[in-house]
Structures are given as structure tokens and as C-alpha cells.
Short mmCIF file of N, CA and C and ligand atoms in Angstrom, two decimals:
data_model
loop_
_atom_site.label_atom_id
_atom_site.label_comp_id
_atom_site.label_asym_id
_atom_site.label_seq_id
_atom_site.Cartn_x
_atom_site.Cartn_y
_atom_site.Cartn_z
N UNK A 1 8.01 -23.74 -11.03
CA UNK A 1 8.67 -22.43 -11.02
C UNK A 1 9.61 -22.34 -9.80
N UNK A 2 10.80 -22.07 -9.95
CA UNK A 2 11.69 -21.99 -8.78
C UNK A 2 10.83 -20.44 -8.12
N UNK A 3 11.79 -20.91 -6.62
CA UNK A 3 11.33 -19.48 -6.06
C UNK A 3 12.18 -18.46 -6.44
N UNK A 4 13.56 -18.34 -6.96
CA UNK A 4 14.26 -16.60 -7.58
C UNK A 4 12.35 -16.35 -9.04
N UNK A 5 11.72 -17.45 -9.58
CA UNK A 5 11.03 -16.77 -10.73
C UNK A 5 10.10 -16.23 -9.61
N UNK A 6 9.56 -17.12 -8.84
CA UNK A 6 8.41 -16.57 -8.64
C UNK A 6 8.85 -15.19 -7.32
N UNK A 7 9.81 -14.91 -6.78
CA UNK A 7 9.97 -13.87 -6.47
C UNK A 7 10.37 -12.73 -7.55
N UNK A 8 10.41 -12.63 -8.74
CA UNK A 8 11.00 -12.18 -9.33
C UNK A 8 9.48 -11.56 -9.85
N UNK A 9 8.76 -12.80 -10.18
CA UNK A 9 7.03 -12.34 -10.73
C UNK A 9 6.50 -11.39 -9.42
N UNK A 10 6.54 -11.98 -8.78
CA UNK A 10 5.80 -11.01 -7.43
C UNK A 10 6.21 -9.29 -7.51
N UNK A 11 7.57 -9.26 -7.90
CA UNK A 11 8.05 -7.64 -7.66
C UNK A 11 7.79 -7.32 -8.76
N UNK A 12 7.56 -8.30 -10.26
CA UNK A 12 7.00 -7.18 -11.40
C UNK A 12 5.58 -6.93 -11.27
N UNK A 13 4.79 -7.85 -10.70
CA UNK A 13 3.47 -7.80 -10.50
C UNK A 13 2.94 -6.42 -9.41
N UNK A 14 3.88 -6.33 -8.75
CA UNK A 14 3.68 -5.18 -7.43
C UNK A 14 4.28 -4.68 -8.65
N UNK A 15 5.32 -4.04 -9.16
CA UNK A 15 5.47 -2.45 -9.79
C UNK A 15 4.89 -2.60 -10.94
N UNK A 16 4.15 -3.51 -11.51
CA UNK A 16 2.71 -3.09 -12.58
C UNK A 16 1.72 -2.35 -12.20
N UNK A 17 1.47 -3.32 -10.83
CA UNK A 17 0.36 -2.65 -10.50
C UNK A 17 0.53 -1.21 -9.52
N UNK A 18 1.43 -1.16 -9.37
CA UNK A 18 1.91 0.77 -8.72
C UNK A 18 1.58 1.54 -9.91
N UNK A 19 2.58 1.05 -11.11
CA UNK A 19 2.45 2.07 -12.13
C UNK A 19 0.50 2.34 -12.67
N UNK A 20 0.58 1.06 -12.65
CA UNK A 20 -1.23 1.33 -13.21
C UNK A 20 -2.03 2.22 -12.57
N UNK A 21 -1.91 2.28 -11.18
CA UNK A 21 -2.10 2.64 -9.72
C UNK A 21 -2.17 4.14 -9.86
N UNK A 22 -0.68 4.41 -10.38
CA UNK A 22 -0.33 5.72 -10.40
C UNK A 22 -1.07 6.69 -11.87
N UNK A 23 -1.40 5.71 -12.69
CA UNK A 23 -1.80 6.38 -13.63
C UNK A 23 -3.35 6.29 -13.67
N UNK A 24 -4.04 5.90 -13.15
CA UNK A 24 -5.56 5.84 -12.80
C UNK A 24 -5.17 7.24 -11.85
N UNK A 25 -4.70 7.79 -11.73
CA UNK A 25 -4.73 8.76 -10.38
C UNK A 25 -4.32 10.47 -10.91
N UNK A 26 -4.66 10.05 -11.84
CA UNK A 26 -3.89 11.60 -12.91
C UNK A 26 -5.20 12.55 -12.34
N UNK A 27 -6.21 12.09 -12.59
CA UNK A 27 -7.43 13.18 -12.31
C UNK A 27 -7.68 13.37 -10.92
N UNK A 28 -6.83 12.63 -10.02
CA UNK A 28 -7.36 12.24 -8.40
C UNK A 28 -6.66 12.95 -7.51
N UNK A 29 -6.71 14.29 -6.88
CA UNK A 29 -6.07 15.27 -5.89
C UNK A 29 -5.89 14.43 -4.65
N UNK A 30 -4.72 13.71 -4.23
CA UNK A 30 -5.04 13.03 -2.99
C UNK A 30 -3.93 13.25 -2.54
N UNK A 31 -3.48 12.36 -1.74
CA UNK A 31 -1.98 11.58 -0.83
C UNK A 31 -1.86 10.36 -1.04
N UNK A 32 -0.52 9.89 -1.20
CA UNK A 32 -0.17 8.98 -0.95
C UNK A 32 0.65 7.88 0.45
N UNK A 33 -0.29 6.66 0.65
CA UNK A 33 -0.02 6.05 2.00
C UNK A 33 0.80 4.66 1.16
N UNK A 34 1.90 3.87 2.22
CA UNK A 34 2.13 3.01 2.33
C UNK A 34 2.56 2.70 3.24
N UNK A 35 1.68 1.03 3.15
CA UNK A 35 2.20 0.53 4.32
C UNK A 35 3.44 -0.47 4.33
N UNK A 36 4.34 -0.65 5.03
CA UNK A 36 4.52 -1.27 5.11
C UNK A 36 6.13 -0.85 4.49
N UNK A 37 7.28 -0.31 5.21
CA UNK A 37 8.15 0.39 4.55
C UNK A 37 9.57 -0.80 4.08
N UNK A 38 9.76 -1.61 4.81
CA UNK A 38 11.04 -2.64 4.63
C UNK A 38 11.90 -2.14 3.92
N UNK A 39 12.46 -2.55 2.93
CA UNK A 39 13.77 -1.73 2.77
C UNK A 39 13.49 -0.63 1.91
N UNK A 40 12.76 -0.43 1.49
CA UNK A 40 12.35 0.97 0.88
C UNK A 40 12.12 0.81 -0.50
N UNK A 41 12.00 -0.46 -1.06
CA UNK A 41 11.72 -0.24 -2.69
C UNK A 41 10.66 0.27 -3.01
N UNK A 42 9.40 -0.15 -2.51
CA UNK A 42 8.37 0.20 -3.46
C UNK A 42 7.97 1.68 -2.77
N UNK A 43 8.71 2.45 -1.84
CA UNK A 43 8.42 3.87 -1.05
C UNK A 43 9.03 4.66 -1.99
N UNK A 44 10.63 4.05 -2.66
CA UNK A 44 11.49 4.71 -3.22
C UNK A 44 10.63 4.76 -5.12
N UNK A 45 9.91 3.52 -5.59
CA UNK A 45 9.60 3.40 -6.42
C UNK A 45 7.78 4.85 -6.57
N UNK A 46 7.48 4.64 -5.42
CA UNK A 46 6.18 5.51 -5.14
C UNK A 46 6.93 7.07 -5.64
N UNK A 47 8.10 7.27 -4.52
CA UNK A 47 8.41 9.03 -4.71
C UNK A 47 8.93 8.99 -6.02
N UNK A 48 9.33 8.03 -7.35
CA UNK A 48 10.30 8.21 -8.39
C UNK A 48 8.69 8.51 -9.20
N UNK A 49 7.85 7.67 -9.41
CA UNK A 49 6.56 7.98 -10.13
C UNK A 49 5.26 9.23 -10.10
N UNK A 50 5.64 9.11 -8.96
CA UNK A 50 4.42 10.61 -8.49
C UNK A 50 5.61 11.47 -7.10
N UNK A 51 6.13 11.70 -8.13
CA UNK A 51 6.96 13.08 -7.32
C UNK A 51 6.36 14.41 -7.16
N UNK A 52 5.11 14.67 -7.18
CA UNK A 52 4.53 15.58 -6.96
C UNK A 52 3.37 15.53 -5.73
N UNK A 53 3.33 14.45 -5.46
CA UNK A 53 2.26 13.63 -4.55
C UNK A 53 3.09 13.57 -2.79
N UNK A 54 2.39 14.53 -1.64
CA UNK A 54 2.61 13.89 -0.29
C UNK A 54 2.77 12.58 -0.05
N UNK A 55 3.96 11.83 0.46
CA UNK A 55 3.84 10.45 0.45
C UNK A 55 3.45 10.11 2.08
N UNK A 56 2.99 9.73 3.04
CA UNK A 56 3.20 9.32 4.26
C UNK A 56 2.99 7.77 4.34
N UNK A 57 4.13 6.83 4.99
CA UNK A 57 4.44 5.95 5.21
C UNK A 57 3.91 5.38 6.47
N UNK A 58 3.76 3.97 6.66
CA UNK A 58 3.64 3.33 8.27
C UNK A 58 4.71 2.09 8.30
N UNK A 59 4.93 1.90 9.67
CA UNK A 59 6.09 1.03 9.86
C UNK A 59 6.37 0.83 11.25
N UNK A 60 6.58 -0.65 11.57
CA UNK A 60 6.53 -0.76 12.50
C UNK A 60 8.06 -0.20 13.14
N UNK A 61 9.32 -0.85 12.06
CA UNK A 61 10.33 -0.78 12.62
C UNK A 61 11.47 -0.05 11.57
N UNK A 62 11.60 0.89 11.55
CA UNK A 62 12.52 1.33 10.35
C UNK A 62 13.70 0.45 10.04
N UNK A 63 14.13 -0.46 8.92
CA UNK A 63 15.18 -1.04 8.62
C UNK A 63 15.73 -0.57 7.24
N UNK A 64 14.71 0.69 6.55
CA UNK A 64 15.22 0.67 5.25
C UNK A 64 16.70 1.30 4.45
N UNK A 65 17.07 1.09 3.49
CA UNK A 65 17.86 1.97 3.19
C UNK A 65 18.31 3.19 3.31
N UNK A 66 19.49 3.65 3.96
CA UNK A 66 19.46 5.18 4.91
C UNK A 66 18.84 6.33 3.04
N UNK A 67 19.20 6.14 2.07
CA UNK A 67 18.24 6.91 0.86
C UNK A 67 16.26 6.81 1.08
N UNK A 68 16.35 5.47 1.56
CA UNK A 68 14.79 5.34 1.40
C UNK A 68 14.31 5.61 2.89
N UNK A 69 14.38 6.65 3.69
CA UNK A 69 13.93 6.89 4.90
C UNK A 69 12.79 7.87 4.81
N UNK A 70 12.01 8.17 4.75
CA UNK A 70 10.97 9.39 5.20
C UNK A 70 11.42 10.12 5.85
N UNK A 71 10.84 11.25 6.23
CA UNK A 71 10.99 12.30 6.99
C UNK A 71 10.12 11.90 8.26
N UNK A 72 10.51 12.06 9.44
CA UNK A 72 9.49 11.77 10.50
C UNK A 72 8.15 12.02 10.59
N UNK A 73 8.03 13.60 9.99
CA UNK A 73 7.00 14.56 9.65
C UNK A 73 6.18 13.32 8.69
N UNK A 74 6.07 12.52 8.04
CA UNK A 74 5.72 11.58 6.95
C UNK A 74 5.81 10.18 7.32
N UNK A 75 5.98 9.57 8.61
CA UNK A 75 6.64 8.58 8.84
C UNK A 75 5.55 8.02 10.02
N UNK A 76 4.59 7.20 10.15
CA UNK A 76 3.85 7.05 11.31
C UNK A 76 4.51 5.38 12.08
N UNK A 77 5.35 5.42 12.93
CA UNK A 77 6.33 4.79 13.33
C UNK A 77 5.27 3.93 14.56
N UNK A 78 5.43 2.44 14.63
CA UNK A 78 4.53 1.99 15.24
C UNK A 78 3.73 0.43 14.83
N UNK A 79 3.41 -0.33 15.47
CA UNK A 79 1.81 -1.23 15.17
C UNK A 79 1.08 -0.44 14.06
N UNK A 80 0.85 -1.09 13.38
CA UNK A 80 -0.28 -0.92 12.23
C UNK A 80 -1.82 -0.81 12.80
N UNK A 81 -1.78 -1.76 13.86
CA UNK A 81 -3.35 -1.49 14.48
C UNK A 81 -2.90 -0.41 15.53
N UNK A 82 -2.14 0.48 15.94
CA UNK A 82 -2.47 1.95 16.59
C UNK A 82 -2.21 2.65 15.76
N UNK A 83 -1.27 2.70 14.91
CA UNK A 83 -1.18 3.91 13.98
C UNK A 83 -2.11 4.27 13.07
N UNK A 84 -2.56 3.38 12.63
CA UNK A 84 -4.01 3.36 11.73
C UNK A 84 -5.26 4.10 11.72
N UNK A 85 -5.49 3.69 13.34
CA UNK A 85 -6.83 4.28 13.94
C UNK A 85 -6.31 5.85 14.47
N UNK A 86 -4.85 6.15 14.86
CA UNK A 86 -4.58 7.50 14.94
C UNK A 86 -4.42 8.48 13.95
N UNK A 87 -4.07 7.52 12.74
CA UNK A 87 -3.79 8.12 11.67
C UNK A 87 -4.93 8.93 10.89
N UNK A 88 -6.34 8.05 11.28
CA UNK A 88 -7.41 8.62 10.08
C UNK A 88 -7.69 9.82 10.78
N UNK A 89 -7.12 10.80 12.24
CA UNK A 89 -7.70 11.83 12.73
C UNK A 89 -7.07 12.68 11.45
N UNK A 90 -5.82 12.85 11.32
CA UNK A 90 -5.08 13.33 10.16
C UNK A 90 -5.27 13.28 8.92
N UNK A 91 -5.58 11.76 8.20
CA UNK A 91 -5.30 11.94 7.04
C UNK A 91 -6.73 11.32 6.35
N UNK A 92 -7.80 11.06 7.50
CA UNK A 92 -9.18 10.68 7.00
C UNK A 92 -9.73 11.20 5.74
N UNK A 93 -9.74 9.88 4.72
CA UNK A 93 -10.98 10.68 3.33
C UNK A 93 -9.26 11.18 2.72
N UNK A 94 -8.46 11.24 2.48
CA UNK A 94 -7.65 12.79 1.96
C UNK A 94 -6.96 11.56 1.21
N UNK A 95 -6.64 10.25 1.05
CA UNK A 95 -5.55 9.26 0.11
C UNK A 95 -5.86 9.12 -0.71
N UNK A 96 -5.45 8.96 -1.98
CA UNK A 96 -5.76 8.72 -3.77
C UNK A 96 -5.14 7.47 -3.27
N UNK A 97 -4.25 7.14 -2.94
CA UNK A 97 -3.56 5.65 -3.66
C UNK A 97 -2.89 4.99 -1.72
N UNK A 98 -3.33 3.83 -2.11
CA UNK A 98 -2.63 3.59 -0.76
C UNK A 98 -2.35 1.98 -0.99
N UNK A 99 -0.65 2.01 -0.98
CA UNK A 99 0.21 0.73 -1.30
C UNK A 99 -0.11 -0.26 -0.16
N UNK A 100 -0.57 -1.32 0.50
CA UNK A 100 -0.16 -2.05 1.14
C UNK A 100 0.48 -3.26 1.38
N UNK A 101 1.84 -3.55 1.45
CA UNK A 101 2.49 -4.35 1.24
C UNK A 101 3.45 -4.88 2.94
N UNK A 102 2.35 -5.53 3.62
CA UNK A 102 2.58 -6.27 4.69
C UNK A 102 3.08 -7.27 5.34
N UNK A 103 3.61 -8.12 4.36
CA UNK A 103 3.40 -9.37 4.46
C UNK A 103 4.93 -10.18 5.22
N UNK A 104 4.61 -10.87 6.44
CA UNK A 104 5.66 -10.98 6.72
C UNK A 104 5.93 -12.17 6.77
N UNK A 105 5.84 -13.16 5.69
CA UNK A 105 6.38 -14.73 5.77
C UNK A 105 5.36 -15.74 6.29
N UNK A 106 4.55 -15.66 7.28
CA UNK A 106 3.70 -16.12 7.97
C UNK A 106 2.22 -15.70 7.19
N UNK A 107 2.04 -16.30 6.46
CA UNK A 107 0.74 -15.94 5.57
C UNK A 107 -1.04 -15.97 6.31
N UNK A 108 -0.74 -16.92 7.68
CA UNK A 108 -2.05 -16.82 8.52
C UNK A 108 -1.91 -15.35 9.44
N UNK A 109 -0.53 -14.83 9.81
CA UNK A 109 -0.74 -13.88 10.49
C UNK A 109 -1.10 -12.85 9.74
N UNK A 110 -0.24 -12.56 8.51
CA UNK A 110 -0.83 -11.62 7.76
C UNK A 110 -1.91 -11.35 6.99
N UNK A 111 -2.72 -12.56 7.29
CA UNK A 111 -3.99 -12.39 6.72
C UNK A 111 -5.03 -12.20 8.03
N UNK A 112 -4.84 -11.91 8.91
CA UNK A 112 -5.03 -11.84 10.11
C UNK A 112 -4.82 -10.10 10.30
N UNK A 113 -3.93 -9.55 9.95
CA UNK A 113 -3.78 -8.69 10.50
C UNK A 113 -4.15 -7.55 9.30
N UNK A 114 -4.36 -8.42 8.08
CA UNK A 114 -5.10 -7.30 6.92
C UNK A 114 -6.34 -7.06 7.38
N UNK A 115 -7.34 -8.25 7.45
CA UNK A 115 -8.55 -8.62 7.99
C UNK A 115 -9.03 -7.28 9.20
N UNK A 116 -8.07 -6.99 9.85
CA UNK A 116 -8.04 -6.22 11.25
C UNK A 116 -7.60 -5.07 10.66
N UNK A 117 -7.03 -4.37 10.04
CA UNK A 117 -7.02 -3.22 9.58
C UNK A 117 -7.69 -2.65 8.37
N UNK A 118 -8.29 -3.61 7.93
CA UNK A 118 -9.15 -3.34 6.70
C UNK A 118 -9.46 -1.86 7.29
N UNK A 119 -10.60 -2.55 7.99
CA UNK A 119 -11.97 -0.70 8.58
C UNK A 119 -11.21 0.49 8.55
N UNK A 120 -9.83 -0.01 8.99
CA UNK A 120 -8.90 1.46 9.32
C UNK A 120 -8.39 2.17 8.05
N UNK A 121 -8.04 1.34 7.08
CA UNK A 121 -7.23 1.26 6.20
C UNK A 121 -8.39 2.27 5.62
N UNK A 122 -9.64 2.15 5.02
CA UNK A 122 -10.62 1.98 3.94
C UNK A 122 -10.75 3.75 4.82
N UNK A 123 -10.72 3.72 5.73
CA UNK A 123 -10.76 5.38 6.42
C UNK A 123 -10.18 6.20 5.82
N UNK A 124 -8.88 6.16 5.29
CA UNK A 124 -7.97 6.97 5.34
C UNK A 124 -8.55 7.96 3.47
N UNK A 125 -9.31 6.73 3.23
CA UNK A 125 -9.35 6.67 1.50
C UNK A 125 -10.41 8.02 1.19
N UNK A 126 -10.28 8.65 0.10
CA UNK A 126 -11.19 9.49 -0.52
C UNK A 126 -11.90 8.53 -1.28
N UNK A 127 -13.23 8.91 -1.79
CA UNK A 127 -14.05 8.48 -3.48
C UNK A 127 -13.24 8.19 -4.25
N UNK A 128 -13.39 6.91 -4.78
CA UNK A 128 -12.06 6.66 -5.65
C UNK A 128 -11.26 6.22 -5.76
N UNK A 129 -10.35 6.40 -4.79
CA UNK A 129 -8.58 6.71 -4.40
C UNK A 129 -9.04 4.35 -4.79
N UNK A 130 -7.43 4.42 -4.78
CA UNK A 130 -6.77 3.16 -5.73
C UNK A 130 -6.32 2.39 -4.49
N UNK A 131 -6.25 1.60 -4.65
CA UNK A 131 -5.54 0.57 -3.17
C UNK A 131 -5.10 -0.48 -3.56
N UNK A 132 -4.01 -0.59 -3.64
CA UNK A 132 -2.86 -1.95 -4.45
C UNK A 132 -2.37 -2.84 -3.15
N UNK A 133 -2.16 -4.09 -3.19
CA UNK A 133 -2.35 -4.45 -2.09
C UNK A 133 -1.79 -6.25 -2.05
N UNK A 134 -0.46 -6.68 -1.72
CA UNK A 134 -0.16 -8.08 -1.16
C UNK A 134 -1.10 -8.74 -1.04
N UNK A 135 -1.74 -8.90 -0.34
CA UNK A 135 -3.27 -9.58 0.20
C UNK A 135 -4.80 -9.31 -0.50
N UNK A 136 -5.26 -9.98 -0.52
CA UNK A 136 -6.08 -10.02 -1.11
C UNK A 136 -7.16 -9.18 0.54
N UNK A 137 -8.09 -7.71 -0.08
CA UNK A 137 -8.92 -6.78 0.67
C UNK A 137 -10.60 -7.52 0.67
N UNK A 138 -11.05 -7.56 1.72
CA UNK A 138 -12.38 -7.69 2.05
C UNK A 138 -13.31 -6.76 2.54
N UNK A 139 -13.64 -5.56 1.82
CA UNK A 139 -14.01 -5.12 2.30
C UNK A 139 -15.32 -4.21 1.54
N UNK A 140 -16.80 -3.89 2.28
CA UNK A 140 -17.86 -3.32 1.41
C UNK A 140 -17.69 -2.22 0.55
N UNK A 141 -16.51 -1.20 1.07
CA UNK A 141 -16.18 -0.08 0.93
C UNK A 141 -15.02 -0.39 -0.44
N UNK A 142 -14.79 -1.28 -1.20
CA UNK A 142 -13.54 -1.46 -2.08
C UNK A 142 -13.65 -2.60 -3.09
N UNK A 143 -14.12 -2.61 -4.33
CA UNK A 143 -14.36 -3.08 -5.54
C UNK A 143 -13.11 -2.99 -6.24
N UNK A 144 -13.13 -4.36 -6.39
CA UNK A 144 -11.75 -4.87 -7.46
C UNK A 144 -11.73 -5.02 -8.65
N UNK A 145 -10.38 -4.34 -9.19
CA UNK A 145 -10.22 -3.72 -10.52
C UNK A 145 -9.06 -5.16 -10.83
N UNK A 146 -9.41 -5.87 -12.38
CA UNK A 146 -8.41 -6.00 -12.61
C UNK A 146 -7.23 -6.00 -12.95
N UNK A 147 -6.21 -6.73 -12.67
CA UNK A 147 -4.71 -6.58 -12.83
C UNK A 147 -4.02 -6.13 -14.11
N UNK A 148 -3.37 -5.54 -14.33
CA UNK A 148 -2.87 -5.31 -15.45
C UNK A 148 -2.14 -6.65 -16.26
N UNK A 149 -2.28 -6.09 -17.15
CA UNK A 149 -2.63 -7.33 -18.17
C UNK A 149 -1.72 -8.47 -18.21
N UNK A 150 -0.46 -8.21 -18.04
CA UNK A 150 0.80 -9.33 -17.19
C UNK A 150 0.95 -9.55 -16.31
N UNK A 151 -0.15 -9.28 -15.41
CA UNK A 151 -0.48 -9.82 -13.94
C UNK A 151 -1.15 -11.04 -13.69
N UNK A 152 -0.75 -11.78 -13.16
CA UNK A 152 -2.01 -13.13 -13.10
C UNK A 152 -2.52 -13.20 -12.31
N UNK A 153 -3.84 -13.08 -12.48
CA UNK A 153 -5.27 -12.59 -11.00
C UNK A 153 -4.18 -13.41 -9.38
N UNK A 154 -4.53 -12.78 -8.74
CA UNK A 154 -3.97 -13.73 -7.65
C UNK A 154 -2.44 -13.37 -7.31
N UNK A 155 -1.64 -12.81 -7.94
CA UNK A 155 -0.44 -12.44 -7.36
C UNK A 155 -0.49 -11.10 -6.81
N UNK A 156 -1.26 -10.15 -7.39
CA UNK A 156 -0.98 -8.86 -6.04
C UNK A 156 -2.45 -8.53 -6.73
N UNK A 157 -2.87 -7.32 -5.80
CA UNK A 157 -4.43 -6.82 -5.94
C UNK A 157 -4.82 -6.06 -6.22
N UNK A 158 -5.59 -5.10 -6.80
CA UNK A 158 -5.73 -3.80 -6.91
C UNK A 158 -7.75 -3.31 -6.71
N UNK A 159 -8.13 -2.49 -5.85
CA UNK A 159 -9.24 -2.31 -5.77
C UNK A 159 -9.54 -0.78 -6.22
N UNK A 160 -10.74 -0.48 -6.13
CA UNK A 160 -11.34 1.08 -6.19
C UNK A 160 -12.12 1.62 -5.21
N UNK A 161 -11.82 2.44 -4.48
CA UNK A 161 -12.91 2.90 -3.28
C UNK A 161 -14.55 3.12 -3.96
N UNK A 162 -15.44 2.87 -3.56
CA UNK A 162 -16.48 3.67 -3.22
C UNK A 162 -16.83 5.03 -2.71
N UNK A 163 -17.94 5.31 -2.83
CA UNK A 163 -17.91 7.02 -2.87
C UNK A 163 -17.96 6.36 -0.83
N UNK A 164 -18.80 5.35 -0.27
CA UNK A 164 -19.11 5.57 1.06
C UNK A 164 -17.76 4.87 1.65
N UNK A 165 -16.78 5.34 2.07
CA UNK A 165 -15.47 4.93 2.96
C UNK A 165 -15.50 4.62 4.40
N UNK A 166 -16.41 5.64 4.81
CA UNK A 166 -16.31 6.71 6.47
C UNK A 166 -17.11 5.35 6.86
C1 SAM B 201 7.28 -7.09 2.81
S1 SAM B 201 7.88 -5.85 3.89
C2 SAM B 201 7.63 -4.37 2.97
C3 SAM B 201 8.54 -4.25 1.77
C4 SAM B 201 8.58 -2.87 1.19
N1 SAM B 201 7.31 -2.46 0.65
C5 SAM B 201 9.67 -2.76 0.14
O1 SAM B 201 9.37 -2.68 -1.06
O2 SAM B 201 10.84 -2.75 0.53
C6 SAM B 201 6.63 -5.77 5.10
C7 SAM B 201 6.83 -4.69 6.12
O3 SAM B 201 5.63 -4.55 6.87
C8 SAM B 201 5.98 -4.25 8.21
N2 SAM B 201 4.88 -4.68 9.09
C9 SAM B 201 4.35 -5.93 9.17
N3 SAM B 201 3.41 -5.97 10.12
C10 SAM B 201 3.33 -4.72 10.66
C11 SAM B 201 2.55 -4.14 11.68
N4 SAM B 201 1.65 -4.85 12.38
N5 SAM B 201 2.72 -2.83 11.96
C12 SAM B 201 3.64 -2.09 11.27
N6 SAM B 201 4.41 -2.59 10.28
C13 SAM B 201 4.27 -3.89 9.98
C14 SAM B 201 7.23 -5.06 8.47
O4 SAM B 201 7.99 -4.51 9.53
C15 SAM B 201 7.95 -5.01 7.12
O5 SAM B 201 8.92 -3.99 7.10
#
């Protein structure tokens, strides 16, 4: 498989599993988190599907499209390992769906640095709430759902919280 297919599989595999994401979430009163903002597709793809849903974003460095920017008020600007642990004072227990899409080329760091925000991440989550996710999640608090059906296990992730998060 050249790499234009298999980048090409990766971004249908991430907006399968958003949409699936988003529709497991019809009965689920939450917020929506993502991490990880880069140029703004899948932030811009989040507000086009659940336009009724709070979105708040994390990011280390804003580069996205001046359309795909957040509002500051929505925008936790920063390291992923400080914003994280500041973040759950705010938005602890209260997320239905939380995108994480981290990954920056270097596949040991970013598995490194999922590993390390797991605990934080799994905070933010209500009972339930959906967590789609680049990397594959390790964590007691998050049982994996499989991929939608043109997904092939192993290209992006999708889990289910547990009722115990905290
Ligand atoms: C693959 S890109 C995200 C792509 C984006 N979801 C989109 O569809 O355009 C990964 C992003 O994660 C951010 N990131 C990686 N490590 C981070 C960290 N430790 N703290 C905050 N942001 C981080 C990078 O700055 C980068 O913008």
C-alpha cells in the first residue's frame, strides 16, 4: 500500500469512527474534548456533526486554520501533561466523547506520552462517554468497542468508559 492509501485509510478510519462516536452519544448529556488541534480537521469535523455539543479543545501550539480556531474561552493552550491535570478541576466527569488524536511522527514518544496522560484523560470522562483515539488506550477505567465495520482493528480506536473514571 503506498503511503497517499494508507494516509488516506487513516483519515477515513478517524471520521468513521467520530461519526460512530457521535452517534452512540444521542442519549449522552456531555461535552465534547479534543485533543490535539493541528490544522483543525477533525475540531472542524467535531463542530459540523454535533453542533449542539460544548466543544473544548487542547493544544500545545495553535497552527490551525484561522476558520478552525476555538474561542480561548474553549481552548486549553499548553503541554498536554499540565493542561490535563488543570483541566479535570473544570471539566471532571462532565465529557461524552473525547477525540484524541496526538500523534506526532515519532511513534515511541507518542506512545509515551498517551501512556502518561491516560489517568488524566479517563478524569475528564462521565459513565459512558466514548473515547476515539490514534493510539491504542490502556487503561482499567475504558473497555474497547469495536471499529466500525470498514475499519480494520488496529488503525484508530474506540473505547467506552466505565461507570468508575475518578
Ligand atoms: C496529528 S496532529 C492533530 C491533527 C488534528 N486532529 C487535525 O485533524 O487537524 C497532533 C497535534 O497534537 C499536538 N500535540 C502533540 N503533543 C502534544 C502535547 N504534549 N501537548 C499538547 N499538544 C500536543 C501537536 O501540536 C499537533 O498539533
Amino acid at each position: 500500500m503506498s503511503r497517499l492509501d494508507s494516509a488516506i485509510r487513516r483519515l477515513q478510519a478517524q471520521r468513521a469512527c467520530l461519526d460512530l462516536g457521535a452517534s452512540l452519544l444521542r442519549e449522552l448529556p456531555g461535552l465534547v474534548v479534543e485533543l490535539g488541534l493541528g490544522n483543525g480537521r477533525t475540531y472542524d469535523h467535531l463542530r459540523s456533526i454535533l453542533p449542539d455539543r460544548e466543544i473544548f479543545v487542547f493544544e500545545r501550539e495553535v497552527r490551525a486554520h484561522p476558520d478552525c480556531i476555538p474561542e480561548a474561552s474553549h481552548l486549553f493552550l499548553g503541554d498536554l501533561r499540565e493542561t490535563l491535570p488543570a483541566a479535570t478541576r473544570r471539566l471532571g466527569g462532565q465529557v461524552a466523547l473525547l477525540h484524541s488524536d496526538i500523534g506526532t511522527g515519532d511513534p515511541e514518544e507518542t506512545a509515551a506520552l498517551t501512556a502518561e496522560i491516560a489517568p488524566w484523560l479517563v478524569r475528564l470522562l462521565r459513565p459512558d462517554a466514548i473515547v476515539a483515539s490514534d493510539q491504542p488506550l490502556e487503561h482499567a477505567a475504558l473497555r474497547p468497542l469495536p471499529p466500525p465495520e470498514d475499519v480494520r482493528p488496529g488503525r484508530y480506536f474506540l473505547y467506552r468508559a466505565g461507570i468508575t473514571t475518578l
